mmCIF file with all atom_site columns, C-alpha atoms in Angstrom:
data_model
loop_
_atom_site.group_PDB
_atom_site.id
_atom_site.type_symbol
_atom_site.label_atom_id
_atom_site.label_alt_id
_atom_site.label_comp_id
_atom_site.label_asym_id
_atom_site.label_entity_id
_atom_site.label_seq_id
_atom_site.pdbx_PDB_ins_code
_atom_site.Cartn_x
_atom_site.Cartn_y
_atom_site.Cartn_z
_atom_site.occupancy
_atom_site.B_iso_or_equiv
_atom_site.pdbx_formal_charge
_atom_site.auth_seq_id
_atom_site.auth_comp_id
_atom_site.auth_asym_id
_atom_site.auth_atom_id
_atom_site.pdbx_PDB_model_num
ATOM 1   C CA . UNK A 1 1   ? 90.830  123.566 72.404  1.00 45.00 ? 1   UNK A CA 1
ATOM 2   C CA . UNK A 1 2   ? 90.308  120.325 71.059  1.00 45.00 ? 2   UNK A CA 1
ATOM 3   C CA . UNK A 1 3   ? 93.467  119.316 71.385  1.00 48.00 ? 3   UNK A CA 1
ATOM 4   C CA . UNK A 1 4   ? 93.682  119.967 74.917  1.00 51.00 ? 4   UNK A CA 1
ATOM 5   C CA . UNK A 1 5   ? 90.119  117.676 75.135  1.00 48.00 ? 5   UNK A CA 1
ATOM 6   C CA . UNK A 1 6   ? 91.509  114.671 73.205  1.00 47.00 ? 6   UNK A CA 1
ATOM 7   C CA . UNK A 1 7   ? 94.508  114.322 75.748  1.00 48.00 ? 7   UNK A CA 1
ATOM 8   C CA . UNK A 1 8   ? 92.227  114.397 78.605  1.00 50.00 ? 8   UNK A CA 1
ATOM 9   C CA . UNK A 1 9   ? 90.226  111.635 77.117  1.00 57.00 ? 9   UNK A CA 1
ATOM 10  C CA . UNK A 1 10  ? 93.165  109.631 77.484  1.00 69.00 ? 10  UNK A CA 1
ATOM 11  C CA . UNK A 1 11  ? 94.034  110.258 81.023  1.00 84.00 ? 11  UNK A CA 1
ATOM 12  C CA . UNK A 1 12  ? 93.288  108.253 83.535  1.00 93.00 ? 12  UNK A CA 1
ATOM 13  C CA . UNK A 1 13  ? 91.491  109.333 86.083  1.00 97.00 ? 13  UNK A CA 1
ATOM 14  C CA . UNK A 1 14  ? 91.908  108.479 89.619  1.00 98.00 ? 14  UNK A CA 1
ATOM 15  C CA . UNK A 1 15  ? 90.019  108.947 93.096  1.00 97.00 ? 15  UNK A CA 1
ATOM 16  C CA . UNK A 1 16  ? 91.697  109.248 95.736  1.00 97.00 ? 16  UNK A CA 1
ATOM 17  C CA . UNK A 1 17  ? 89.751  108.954 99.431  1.00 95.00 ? 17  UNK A CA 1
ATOM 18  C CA . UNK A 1 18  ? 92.110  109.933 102.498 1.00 94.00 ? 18  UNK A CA 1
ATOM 19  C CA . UNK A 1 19  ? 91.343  112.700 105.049 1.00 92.00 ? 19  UNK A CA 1
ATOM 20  C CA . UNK A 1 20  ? 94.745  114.254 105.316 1.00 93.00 ? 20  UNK A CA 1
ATOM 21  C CA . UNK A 1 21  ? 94.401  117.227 103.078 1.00 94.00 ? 21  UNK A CA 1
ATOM 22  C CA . UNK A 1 22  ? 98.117  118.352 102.660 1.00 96.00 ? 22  UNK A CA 1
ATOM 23  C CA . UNK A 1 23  ? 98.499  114.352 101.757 1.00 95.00 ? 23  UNK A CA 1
ATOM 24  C CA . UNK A 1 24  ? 95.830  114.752 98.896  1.00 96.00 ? 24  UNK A CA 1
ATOM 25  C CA . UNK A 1 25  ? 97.113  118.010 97.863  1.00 97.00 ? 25  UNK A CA 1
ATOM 26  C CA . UNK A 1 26  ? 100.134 116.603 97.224  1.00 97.00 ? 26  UNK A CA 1
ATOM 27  C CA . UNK A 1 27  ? 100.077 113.484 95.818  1.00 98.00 ? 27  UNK A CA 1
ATOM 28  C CA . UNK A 1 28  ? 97.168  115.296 93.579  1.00 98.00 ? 28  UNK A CA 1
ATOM 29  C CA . UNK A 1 29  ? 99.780  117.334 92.105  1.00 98.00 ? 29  UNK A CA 1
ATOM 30  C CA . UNK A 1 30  ? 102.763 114.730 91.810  1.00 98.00 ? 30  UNK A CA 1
ATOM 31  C CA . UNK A 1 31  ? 99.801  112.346 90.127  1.00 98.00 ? 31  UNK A CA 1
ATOM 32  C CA . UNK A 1 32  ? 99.086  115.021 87.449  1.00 97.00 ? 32  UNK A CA 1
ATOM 33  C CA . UNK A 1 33  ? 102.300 115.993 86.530  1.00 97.00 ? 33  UNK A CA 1
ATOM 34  C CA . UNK A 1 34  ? 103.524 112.453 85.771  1.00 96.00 ? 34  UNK A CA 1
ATOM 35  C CA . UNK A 1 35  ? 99.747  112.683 83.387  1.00 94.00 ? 35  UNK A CA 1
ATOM 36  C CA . UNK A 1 36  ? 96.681  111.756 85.346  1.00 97.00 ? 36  UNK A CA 1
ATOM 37  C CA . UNK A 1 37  ? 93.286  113.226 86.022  1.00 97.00 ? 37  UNK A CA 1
ATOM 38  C CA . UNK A 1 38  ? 92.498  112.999 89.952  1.00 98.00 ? 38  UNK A CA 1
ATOM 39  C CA . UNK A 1 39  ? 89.527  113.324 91.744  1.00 96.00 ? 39  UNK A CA 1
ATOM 40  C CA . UNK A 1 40  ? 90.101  113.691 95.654  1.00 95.00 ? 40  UNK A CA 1
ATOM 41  C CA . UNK A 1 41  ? 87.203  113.279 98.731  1.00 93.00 ? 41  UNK A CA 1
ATOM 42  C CA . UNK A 1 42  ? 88.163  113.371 102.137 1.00 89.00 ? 42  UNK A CA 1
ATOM 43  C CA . UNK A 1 43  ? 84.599  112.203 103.357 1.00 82.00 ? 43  UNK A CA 1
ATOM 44  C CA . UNK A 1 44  ? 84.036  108.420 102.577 1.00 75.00 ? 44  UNK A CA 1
ATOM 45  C CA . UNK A 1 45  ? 80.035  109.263 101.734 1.00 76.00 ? 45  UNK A CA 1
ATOM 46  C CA . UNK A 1 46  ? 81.127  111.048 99.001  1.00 76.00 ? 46  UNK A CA 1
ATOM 47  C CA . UNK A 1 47  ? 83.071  107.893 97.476  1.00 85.00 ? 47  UNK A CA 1
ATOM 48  C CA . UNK A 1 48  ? 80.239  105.682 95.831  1.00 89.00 ? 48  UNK A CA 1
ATOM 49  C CA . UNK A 1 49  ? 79.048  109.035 94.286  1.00 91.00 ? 49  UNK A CA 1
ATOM 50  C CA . UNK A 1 50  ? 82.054  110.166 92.914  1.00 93.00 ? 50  UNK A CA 1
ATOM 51  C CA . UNK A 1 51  ? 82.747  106.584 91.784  1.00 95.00 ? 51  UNK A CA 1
ATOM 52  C CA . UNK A 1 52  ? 79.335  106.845 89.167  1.00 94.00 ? 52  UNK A CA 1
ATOM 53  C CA . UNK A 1 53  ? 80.141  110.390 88.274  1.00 95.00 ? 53  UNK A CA 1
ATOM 54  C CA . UNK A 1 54  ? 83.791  110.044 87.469  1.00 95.00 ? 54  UNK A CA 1
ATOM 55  C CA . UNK A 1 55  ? 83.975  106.279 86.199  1.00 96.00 ? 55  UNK A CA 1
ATOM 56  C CA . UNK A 1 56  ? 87.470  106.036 87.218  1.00 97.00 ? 56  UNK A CA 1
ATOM 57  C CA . UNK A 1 57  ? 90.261  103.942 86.349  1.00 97.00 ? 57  UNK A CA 1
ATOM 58  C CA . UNK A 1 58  ? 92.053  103.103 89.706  1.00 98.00 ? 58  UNK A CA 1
ATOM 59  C CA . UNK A 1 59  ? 90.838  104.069 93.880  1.00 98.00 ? 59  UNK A CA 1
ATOM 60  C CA . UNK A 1 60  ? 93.329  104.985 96.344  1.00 98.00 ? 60  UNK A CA 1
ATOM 61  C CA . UNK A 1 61  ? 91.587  104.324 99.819  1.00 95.00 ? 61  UNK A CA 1
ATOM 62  C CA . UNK A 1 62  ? 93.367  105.146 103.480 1.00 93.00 ? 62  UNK A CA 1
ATOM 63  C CA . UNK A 1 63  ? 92.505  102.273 105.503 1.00 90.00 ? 63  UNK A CA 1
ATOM 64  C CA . UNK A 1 64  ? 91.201  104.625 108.265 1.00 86.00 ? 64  UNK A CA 1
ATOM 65  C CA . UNK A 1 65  ? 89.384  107.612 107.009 1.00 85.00 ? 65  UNK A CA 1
ATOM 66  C CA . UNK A 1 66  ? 87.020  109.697 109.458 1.00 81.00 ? 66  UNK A CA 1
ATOM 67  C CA . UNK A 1 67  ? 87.163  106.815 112.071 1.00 79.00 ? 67  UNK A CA 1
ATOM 68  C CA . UNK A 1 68  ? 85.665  104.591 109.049 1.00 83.00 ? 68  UNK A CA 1
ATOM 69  C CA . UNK A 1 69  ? 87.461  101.423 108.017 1.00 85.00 ? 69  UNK A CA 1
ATOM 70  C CA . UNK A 1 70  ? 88.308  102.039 104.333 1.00 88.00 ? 70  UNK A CA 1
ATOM 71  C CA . UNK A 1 71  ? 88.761  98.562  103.969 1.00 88.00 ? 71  UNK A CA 1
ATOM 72  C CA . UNK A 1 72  ? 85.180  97.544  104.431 1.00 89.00 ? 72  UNK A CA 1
ATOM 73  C CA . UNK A 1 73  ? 84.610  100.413 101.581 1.00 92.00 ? 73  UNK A CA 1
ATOM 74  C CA . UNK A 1 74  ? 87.128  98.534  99.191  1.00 93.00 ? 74  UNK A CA 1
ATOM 75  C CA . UNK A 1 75  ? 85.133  95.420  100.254 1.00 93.00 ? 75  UNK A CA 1
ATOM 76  C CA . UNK A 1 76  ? 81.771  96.711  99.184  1.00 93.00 ? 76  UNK A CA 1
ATOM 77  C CA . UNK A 1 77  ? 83.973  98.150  95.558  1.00 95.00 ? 77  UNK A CA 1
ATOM 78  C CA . UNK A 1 78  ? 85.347  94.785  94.937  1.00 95.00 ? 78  UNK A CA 1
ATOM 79  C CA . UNK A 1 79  ? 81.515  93.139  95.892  1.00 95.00 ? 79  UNK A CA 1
ATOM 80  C CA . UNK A 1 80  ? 79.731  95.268  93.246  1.00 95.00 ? 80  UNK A CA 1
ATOM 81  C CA . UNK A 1 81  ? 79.501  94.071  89.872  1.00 96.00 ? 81  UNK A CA 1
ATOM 82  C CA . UNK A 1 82  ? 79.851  97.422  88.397  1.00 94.00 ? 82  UNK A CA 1
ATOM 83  C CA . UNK A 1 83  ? 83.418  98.733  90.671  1.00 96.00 ? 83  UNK A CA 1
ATOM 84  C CA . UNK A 1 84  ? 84.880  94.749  90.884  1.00 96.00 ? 84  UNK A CA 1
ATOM 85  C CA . UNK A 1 85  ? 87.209  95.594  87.826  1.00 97.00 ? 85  UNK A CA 1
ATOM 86  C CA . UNK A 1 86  ? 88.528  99.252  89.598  1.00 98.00 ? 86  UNK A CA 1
ATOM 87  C CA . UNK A 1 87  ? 91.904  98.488  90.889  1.00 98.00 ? 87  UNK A CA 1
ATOM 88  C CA . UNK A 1 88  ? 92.317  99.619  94.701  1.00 97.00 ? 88  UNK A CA 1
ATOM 89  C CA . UNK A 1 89  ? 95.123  100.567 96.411  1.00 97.00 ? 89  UNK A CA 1
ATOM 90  C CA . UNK A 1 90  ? 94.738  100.640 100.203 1.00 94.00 ? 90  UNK A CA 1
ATOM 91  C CA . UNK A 1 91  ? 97.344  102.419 102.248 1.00 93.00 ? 91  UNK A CA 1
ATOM 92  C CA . UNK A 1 92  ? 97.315  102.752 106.017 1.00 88.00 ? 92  UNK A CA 1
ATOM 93  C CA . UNK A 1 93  ? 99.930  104.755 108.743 1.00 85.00 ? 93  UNK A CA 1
ATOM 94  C CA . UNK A 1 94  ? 99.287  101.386 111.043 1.00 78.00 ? 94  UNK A CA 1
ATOM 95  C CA . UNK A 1 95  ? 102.033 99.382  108.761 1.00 69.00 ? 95  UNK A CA 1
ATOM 96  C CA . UNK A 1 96  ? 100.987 96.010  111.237 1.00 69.00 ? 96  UNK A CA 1
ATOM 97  C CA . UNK A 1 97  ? 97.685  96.004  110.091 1.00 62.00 ? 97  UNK A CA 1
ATOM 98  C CA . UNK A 1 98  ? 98.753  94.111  106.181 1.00 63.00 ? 98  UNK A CA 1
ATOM 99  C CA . UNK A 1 99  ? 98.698  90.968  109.013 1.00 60.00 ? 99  UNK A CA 1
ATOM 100 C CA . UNK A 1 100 ? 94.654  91.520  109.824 1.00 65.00 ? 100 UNK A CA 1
ATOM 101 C CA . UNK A 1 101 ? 93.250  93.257  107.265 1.00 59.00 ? 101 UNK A CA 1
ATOM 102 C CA . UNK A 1 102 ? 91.433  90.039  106.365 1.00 67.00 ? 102 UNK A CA 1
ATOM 103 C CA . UNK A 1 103 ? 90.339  89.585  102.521 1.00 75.00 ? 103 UNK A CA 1
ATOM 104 C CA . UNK A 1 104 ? 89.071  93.511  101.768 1.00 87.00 ? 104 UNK A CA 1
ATOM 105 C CA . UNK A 1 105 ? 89.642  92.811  97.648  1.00 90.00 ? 105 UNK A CA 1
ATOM 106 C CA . UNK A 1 106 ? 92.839  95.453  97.499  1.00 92.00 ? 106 UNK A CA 1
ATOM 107 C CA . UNK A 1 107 ? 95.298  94.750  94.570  1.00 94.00 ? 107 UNK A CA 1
ATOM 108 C CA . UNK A 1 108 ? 97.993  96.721  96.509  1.00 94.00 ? 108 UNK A CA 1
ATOM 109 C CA . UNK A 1 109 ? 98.585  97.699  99.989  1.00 90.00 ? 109 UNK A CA 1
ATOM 110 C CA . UNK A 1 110 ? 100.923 100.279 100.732 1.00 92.00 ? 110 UNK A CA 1
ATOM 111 C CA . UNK A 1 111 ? 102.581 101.708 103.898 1.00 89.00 ? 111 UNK A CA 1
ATOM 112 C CA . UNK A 1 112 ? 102.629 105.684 104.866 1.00 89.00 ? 112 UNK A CA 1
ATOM 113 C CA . UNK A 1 113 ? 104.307 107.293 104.438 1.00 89.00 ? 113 UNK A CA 1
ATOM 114 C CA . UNK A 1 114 ? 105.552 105.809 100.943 1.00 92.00 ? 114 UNK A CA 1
ATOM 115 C CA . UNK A 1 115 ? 107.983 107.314 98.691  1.00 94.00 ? 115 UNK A CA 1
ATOM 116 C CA . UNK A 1 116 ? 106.004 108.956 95.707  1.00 97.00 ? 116 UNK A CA 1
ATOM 117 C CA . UNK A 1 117 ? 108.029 106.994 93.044  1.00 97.00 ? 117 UNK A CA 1
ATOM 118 C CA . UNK A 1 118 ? 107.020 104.119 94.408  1.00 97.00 ? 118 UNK A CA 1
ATOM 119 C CA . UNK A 1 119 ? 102.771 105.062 94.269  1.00 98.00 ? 119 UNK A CA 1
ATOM 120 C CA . UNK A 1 120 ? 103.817 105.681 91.009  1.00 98.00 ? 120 UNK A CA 1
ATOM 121 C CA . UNK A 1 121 ? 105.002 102.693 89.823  1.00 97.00 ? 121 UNK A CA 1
ATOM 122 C CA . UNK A 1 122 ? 101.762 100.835 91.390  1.00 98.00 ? 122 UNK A CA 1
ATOM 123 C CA . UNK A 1 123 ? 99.503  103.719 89.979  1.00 98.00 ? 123 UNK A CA 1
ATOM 124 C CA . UNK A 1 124 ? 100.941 102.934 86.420  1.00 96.00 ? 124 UNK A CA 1
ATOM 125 C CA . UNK A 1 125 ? 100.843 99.653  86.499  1.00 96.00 ? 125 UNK A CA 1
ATOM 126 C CA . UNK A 1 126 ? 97.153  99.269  87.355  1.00 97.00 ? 126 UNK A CA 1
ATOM 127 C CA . UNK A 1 127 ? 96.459  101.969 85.067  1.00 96.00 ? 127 UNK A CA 1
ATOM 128 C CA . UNK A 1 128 ? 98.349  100.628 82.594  1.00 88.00 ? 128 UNK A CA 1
ATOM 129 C CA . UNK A 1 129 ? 99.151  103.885 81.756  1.00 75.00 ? 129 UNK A CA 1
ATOM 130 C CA . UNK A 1 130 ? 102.460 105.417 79.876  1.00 66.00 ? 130 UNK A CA 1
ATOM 131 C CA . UNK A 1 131 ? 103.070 109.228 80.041  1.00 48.00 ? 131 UNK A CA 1
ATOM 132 C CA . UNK A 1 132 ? 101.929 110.401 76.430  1.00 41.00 ? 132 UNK A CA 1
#
């Protein structure tokens, strides 16, 4: 048993904030099988909650989530002294918008749909994280 807690220790953990549940469902899964811990929301007033409670090491944000502009919400992460150092990736449907999305803070922007390999390669290298 302890075992098993000492490897999650060293898991990063990830939030993930879209309101497509068959998206977060999935790339929940594909996330924990290449060795990540994920925390999912679909309802942006969860997010600043689940950010304190979980601590985690990189956000995934949909640009539009419940008619809210997610990147306002990585705004306000990259504004607070206590979330500036998550890394966010922002991803959007609406591939135009990377030309008006203005100076939200993301370290990544990424266009749906994306192939999972490549969230992958992003998601490690913000994490700087190597399967154990």
């Amino acid at each position: 048993m302890r075992l098993q807690a000492t490897y999650l220790e060293f898991m990063p953990l990830i939030l993930i904030l879209d309101d497509d549940q068959e998206f977060l469902d999935i790339l929940k899964s594909y996330l924990q099988n290449h060795g990540f811990e994920v925390v999912t929301a679909s309802y942006t007033a969860d997010i600043f909650i689940l950010i304190q409670e979980h601590q985690p090491r990189l956000i995934i944000l949909d640009f539009l989530i419940n008619g809210l502009n997610g990147g306002e919400i990585c705004s306000v992460i990259k504004k607070n002294p206590q979330t500036v150092a998550i890394p966010v990736i922002l991803m959007s449907a609406f591939d135009k918008l990377i030309y008006s999305l203005g100076n939200y803070g993301y370290d990544v922007f990424l266009s749906k749909p994306f192939d999972l390999t490549t969230i992958l390669i992003h998601v490690k290298n913000l994490t700087h994280h190597d399967e154990l």
